[in-house]
mmCIF file of C-alpha atoms in Angstrom:
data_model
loop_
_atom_site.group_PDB
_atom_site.id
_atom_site.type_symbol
_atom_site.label_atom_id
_atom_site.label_comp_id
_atom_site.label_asym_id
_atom_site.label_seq_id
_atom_site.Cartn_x
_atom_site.Cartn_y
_atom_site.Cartn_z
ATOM 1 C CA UNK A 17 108.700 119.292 209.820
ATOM 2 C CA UNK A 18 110.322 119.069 213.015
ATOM 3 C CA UNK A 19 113.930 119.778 214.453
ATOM 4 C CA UNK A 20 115.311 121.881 211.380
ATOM 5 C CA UNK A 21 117.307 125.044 211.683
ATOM 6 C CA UNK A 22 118.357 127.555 209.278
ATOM 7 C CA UNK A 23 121.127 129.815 209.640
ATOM 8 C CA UNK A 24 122.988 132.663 207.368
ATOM 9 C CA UNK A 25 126.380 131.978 206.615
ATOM 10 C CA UNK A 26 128.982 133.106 208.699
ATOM 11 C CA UNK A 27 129.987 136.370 206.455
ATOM 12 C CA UNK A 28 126.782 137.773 206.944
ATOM 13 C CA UNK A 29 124.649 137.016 210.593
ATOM 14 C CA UNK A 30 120.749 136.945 210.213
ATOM 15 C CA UNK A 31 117.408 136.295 212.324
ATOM 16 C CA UNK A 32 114.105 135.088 211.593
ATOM 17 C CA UNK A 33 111.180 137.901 211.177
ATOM 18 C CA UNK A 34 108.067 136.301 212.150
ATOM 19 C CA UNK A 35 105.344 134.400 210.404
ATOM 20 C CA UNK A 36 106.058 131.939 207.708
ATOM 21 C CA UNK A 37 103.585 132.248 204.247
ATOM 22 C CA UNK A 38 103.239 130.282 201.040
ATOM 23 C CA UNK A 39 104.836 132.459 198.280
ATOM 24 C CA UNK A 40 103.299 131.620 194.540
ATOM 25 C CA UNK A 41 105.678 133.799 192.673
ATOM 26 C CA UNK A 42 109.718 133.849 192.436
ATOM 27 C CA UNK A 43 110.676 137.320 193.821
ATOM 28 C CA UNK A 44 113.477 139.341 193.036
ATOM 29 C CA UNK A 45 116.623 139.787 195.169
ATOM 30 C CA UNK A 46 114.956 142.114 197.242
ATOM 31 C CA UNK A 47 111.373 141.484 197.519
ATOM 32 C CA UNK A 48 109.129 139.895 200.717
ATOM 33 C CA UNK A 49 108.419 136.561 200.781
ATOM 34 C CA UNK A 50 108.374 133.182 202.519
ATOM 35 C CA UNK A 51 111.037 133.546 205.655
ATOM 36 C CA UNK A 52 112.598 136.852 205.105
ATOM 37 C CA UNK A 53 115.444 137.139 206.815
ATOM 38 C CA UNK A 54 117.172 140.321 208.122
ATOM 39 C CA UNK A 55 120.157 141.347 209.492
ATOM 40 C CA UNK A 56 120.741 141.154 213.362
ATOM 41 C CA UNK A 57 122.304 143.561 215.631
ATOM 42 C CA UNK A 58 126.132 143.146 215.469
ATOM 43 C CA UNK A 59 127.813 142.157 218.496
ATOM 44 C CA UNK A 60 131.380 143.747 219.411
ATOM 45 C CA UNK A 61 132.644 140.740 217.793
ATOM 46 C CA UNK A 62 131.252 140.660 214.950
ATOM 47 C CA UNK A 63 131.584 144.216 214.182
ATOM 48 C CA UNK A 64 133.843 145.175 211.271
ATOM 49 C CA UNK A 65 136.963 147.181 212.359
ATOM 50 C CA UNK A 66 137.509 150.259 211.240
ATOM 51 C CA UNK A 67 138.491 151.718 207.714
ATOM 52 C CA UNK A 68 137.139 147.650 206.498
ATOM 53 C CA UNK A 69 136.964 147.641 203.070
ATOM 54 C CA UNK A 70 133.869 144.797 203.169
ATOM 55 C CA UNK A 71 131.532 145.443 206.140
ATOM 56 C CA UNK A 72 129.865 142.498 207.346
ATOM 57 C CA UNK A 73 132.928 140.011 206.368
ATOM 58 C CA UNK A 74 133.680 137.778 209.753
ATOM 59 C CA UNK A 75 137.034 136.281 209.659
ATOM 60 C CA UNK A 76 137.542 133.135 211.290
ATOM 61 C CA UNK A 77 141.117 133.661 212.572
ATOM 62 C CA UNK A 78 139.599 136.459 214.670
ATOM 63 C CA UNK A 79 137.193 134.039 216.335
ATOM 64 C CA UNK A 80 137.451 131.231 219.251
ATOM 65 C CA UNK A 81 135.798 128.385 219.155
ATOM 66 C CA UNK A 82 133.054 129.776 221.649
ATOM 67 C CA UNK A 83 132.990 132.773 219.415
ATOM 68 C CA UNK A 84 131.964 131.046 216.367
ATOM 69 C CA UNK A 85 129.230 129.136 218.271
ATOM 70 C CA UNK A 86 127.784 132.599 219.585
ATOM 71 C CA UNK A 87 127.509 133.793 216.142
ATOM 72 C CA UNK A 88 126.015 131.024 214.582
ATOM 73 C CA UNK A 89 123.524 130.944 217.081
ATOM 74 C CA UNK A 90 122.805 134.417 217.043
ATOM 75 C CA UNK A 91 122.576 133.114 213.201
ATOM 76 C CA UNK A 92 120.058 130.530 213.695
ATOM 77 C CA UNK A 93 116.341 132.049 212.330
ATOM 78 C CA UNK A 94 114.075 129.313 212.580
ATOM 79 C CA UNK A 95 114.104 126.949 214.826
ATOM 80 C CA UNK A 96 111.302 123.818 214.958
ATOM 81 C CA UNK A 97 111.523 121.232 217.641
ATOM 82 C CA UNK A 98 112.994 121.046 220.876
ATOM 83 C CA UNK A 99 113.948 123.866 221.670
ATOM 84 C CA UNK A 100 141.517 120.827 214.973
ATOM 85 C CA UNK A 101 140.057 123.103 212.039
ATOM 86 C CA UNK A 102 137.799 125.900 213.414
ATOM 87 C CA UNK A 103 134.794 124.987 210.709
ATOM 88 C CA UNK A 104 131.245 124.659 210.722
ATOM 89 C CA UNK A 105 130.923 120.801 211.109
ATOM 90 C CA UNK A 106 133.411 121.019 214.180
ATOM 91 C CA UNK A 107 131.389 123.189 216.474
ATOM 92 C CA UNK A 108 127.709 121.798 215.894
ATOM 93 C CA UNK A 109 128.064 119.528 219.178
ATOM 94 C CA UNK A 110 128.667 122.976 221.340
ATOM 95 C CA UNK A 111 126.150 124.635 218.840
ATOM 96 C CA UNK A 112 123.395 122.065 219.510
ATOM 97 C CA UNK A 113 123.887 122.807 223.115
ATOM 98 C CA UNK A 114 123.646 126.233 222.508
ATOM 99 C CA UNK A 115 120.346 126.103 221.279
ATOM 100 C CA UNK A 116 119.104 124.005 224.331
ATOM 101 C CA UNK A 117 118.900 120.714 222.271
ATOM 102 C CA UNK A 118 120.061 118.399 224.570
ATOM 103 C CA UNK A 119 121.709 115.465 223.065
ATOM 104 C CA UNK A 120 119.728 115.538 219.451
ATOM 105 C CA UNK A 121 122.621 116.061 217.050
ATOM 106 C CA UNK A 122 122.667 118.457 214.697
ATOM 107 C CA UNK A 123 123.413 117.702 210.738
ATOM 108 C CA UNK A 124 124.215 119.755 207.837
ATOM 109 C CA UNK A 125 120.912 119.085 205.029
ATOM 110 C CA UNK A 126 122.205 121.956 202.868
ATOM 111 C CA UNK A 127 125.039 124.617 202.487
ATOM 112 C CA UNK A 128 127.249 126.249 199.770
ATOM 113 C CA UNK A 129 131.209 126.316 199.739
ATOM 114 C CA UNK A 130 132.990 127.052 202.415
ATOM 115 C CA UNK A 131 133.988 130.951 200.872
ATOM 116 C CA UNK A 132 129.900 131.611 199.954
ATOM 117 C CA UNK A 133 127.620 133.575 202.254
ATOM 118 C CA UNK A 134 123.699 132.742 202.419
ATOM 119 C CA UNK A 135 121.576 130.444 203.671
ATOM 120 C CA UNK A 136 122.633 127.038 205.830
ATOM 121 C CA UNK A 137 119.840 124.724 206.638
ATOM 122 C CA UNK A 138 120.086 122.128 209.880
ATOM 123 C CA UNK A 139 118.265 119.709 211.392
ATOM 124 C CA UNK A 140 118.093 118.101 214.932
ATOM 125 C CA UNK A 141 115.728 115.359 213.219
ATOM 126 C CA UNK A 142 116.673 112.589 211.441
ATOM 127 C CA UNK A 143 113.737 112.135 209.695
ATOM 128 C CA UNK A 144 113.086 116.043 209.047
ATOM 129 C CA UNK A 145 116.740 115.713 207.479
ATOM 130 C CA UNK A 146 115.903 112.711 205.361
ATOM 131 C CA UNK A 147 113.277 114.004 204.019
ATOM 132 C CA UNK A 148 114.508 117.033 203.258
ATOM 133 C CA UNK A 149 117.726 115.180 201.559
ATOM 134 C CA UNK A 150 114.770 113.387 199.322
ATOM 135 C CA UNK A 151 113.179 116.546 198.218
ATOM 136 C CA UNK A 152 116.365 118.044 196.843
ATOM 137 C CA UNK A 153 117.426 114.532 195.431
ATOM 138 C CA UNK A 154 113.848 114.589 193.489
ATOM 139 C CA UNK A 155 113.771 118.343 192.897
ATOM 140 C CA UNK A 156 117.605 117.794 190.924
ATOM 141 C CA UNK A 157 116.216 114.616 188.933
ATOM 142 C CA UNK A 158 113.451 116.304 187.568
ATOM 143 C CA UNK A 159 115.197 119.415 187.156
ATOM 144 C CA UNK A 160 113.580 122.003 189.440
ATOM 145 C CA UNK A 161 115.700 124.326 190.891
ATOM 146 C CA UNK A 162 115.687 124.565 194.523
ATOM 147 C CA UNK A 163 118.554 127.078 194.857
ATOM 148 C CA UNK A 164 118.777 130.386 193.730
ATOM 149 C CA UNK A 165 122.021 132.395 194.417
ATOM 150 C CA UNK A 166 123.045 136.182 193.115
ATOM 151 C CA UNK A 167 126.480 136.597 192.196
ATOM 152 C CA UNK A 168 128.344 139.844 191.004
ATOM 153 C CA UNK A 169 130.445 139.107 188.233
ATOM 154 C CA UNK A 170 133.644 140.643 186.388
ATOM 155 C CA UNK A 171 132.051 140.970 182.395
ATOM 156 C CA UNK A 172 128.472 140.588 181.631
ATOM 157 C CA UNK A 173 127.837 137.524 180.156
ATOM 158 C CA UNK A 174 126.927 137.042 176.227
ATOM 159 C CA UNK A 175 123.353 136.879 176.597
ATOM 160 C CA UNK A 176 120.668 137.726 179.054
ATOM 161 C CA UNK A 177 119.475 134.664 180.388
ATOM 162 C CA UNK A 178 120.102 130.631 179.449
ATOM 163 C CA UNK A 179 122.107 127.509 180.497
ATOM 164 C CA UNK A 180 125.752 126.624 181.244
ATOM 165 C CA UNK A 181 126.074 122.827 180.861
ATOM 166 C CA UNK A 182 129.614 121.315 181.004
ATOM 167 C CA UNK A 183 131.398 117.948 182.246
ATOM 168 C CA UNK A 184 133.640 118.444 185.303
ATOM 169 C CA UNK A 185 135.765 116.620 187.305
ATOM 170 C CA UNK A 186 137.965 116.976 190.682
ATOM 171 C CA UNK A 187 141.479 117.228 190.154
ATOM 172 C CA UNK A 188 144.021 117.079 193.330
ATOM 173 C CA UNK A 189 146.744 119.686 191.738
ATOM 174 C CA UNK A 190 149.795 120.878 193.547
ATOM 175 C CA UNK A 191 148.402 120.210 196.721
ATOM 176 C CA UNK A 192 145.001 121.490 196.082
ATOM 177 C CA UNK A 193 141.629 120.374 194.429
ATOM 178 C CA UNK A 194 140.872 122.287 191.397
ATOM 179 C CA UNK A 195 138.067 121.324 189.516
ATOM 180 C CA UNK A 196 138.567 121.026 185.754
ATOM 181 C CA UNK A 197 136.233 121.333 182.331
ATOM 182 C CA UNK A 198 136.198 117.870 180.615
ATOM 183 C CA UNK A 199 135.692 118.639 176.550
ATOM 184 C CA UNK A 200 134.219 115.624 174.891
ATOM 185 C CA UNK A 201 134.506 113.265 177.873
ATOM 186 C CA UNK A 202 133.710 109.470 177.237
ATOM 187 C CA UNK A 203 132.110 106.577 179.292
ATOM 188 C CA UNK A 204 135.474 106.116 180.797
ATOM 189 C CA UNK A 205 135.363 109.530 182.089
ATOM 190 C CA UNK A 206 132.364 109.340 183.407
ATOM 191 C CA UNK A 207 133.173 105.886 185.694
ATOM 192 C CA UNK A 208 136.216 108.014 187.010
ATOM 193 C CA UNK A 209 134.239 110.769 188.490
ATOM 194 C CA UNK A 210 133.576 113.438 185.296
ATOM 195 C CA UNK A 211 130.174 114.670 186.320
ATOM 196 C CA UNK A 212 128.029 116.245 183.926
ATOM 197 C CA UNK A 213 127.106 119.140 185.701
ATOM 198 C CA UNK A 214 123.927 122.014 184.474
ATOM 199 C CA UNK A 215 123.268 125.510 185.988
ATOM 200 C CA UNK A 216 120.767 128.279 184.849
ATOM 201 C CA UNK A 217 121.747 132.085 184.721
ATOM 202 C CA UNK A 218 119.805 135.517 184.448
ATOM 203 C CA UNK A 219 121.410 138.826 184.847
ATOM 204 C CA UNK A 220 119.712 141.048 186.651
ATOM 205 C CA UNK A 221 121.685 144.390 186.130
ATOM 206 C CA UNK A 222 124.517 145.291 184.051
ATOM 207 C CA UNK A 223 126.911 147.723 184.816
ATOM 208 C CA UNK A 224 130.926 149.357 184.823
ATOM 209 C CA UNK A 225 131.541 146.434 182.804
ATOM 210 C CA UNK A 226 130.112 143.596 185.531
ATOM 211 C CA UNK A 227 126.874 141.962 185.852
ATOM 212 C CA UNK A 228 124.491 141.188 188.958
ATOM 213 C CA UNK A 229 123.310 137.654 187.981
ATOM 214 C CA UNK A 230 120.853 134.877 189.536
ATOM 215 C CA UNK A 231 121.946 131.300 189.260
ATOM 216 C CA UNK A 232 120.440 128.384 189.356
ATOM 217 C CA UNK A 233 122.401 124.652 190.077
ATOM 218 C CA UNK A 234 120.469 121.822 188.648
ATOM 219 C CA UNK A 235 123.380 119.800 189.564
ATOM 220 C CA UNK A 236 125.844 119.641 192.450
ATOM 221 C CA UNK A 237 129.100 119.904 192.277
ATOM 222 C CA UNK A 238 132.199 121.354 194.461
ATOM 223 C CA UNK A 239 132.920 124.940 192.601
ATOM 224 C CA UNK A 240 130.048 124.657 190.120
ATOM 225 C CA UNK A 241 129.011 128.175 189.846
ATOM 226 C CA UNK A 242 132.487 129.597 189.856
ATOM 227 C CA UNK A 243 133.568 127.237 186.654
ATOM 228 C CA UNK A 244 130.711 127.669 185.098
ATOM 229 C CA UNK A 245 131.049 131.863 184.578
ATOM 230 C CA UNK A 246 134.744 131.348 184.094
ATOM 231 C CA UNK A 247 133.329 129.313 181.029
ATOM 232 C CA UNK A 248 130.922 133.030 180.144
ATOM 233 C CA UNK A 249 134.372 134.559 180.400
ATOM 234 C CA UNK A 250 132.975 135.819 183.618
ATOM 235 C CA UNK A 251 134.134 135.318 186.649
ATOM 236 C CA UNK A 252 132.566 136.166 190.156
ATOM 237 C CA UNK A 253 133.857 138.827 191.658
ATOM 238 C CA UNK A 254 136.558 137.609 194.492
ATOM 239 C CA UNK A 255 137.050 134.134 192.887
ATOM 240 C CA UNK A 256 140.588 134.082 193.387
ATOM 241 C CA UNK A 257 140.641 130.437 192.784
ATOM 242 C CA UNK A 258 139.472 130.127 189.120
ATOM 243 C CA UNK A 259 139.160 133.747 187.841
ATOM 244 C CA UNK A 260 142.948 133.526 186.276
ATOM 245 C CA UNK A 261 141.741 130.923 183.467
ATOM 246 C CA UNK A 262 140.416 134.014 181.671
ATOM 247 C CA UNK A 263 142.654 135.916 179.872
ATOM 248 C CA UNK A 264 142.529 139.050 177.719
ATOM 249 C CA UNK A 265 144.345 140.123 174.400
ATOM 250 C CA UNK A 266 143.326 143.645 173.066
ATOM 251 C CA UNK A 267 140.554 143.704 175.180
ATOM 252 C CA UNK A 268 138.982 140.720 173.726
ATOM 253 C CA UNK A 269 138.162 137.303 176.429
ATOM 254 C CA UNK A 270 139.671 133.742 176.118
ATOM 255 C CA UNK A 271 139.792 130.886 177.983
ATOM 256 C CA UNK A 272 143.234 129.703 179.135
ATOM 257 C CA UNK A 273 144.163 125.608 179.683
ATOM 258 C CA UNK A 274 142.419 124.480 183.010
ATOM 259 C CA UNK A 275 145.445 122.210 184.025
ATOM 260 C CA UNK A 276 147.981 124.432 182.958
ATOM 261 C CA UNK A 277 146.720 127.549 184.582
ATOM 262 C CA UNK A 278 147.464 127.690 188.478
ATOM 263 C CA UNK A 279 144.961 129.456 191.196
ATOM 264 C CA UNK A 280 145.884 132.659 191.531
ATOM 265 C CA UNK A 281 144.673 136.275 193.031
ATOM 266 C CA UNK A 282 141.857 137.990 190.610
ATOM 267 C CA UNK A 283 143.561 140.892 188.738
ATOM 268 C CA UNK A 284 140.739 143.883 188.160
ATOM 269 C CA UNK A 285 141.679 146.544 185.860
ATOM 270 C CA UNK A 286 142.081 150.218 187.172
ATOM 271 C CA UNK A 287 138.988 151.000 186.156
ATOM 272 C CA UNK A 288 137.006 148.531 187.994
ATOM 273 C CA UNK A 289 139.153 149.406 190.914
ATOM 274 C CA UNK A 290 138.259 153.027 191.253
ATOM 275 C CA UNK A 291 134.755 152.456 191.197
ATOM 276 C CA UNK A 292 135.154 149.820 194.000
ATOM 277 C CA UNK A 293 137.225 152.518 195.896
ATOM 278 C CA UNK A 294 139.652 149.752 196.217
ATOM 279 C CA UNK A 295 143.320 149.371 196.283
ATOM 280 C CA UNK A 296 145.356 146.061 194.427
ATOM 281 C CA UNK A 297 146.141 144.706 197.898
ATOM 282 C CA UNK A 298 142.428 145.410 199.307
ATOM 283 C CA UNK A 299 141.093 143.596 196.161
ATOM 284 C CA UNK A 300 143.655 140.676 196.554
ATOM 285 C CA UNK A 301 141.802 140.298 199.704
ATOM 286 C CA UNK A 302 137.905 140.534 198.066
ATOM 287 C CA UNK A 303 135.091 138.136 199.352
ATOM 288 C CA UNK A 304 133.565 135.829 197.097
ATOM 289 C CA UNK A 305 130.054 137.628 195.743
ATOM 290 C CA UNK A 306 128.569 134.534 195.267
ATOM 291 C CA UNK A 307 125.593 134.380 198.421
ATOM 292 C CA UNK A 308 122.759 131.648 198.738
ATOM 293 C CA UNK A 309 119.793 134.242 198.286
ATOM 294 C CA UNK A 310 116.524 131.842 198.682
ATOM 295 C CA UNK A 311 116.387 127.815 199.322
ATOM 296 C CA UNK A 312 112.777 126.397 198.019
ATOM 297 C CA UNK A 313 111.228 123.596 200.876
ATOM 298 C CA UNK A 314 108.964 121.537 200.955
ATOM 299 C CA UNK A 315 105.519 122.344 203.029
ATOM 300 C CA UNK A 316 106.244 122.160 206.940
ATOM 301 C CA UNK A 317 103.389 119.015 206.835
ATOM 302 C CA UNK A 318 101.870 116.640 204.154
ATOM 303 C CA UNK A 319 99.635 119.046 202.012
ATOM 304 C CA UNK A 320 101.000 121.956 203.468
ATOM 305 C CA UNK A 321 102.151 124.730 200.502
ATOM 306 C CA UNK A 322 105.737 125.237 199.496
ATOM 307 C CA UNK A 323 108.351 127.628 201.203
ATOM 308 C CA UNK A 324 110.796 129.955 200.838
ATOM 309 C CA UNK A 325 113.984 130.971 202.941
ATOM 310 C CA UNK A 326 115.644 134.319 201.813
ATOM 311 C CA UNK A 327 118.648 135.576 202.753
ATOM 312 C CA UNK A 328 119.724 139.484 202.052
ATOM 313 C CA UNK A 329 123.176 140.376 201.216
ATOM 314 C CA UNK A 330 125.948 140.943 203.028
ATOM 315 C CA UNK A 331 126.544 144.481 203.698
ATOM 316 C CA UNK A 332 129.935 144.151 201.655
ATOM 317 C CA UNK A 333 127.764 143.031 198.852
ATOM 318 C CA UNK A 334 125.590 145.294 198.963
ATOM 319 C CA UNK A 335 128.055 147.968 198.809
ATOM 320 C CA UNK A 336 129.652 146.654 195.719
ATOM 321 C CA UNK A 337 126.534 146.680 193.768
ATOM 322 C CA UNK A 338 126.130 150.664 195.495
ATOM 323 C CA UNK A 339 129.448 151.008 193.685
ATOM 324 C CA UNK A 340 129.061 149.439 190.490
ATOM 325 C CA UNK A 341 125.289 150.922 189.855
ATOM 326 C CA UNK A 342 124.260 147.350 190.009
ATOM 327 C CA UNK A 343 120.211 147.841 190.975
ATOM 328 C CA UNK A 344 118.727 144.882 191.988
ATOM 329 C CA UNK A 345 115.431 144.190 190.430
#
């Protein structure tokens, strides 16, 4: 499978450690397999400034354009082949040159939202990408997840494992696109762009009232994973987008009206906040734990065995779960 790339997310920077093996079981968060990644030696930078309350969070106001292009290529840990907004997509013409590809375009094949860390698979290859783009589309239609993220949430959801199906559509509120829960939608729904949308969920550890939990998308859609644990009355930790649709009376969850309830920053209680050794304003400005742990590819060849791409977490991440007593399986 020629001309593909795969990078970590811009939050947290990784490289490739060599050799590339079939793996026959799912790990957990933390075990070996397939292309383990692991972090790379930070560059002045990328280095987190002093007193940071989430190490290993890169903000892109603090980077140039030719900043941004150094650390994704520093990001970049396997590489097959030839050898106005500051985003992704706009530097992957200096990026490609970066990585001595000449004039082969690079193309995005997968990637998470915008505010999640992980993985981020390219390809120089339009073919490789194709291909690629066919295996996912087959993978969704017959239901085999090819995604597996780890998210920390804020509650532990109701039981320990199972689905989260609901119908969802994209909303332009106020200026900004909010995706909403559609109860009971009909066929006309459906032709306007409600999506029925499925994810699966395990938590992994339970603890100081939050969970570490694996998720699954069997479906794609923008915000997925965050709506769906707002709908477990749980939301990720630093979704400060959808997180205010729970509230609380008496200690006791609800769900508040999607279209009447406006994005706002996540409130944590006091408690939650000492044992994050944060302040309100510090957790106003909390990362999204929702990271793109492991992608599942197709063989490199025809009759070649299945891969796997991991990711570790961000060192923020990591010290929330540290924190929380959240030990990853």
């Amino acid at each position: 499978m020629g001309g593909c790339s795969v990078l970590g997310r811009i939050w947290g920077v990784w490289r490739r450690r060599p050799g590339v093996r079939a793996v026959p079981k799912a790990p957990g968060f933390g075990t070996e397999a397939g292309h383990r990644l692991r972090p790379r030696g930070s560059s002045k930078r990328s280095r987190p400034l002093g007193g940071q309350p989430f190490p290993g969070l890169l903000q892109l106001e603090n980077l140039s354009r030719e900043e941004l292009v150094d650390v994704l290529r520093a990001a970049v840990v396997d590489q097959k082949g030839k050898p106005g907004e500051l985003t992704l997509f706009s530097v992957l013409p200096e990026l490609s040159q970066s990585l001595g590809l000449g004039d082969q375009e690079l193309q995005v094949v997968q990637a998470s939202g915008k505010e999640t860390s992980g993985l981020v698979l390219l390809s120089s290859c339009p073919q490789t990408a194709s291909r690629l783009q066919k295996f996912f589309i087959h993978s969704r239609r017959a239901q085999r997840p090819t995604a597996t993220y780890c998210a920390v949430t804020d509650g532990i959801p109701a039981t320990s494992e199972g689905k989260i199906q609901a119908a969802l559509k994209l909303e332009h509120v106020d200026g900004v696109d909010l995706v909403i829960p559609v109860k009971s939608p009909s066929r006309k729904d459906f032709q306007e762009g409600v999506k029925r949308t499925l994810s699966h969920f395990r938590v992994v550890a339970m603890g100081s009232g939050c969970a570490l939990v694996q998720l699954q998308p069997l479906t794609v859609f923008p915000s997925q994973l965050q709506v769906h644990m707002v709908l477990q009355l749980c939301p990720v930790l630093g979704d400060h987008t959808y997180s205010a649709r729970v509230g609380t009376v008496l200690g006791q969850r609800f769900l508040l009206p999607a279209e009447s309830t406006k994005p706002q920053r996540q409130v944590l209680d006091e408690a939650l906040l000492r044992r994050l050794c944060l302040t309100p304003s510090q957790a106003a400005q909390l990362p999204l734990h929702l990271h793109l742990h492991c992608l599942h590819l197709p063989g490199m060849r025809p009759g070649e065995a299945p891969m796997k791409l991991l990711a570790p977490l961000p060192s923020y991440f990591s010290r929330t779960l540290q924190c929380l007593g959240l030990h990853q399986q």
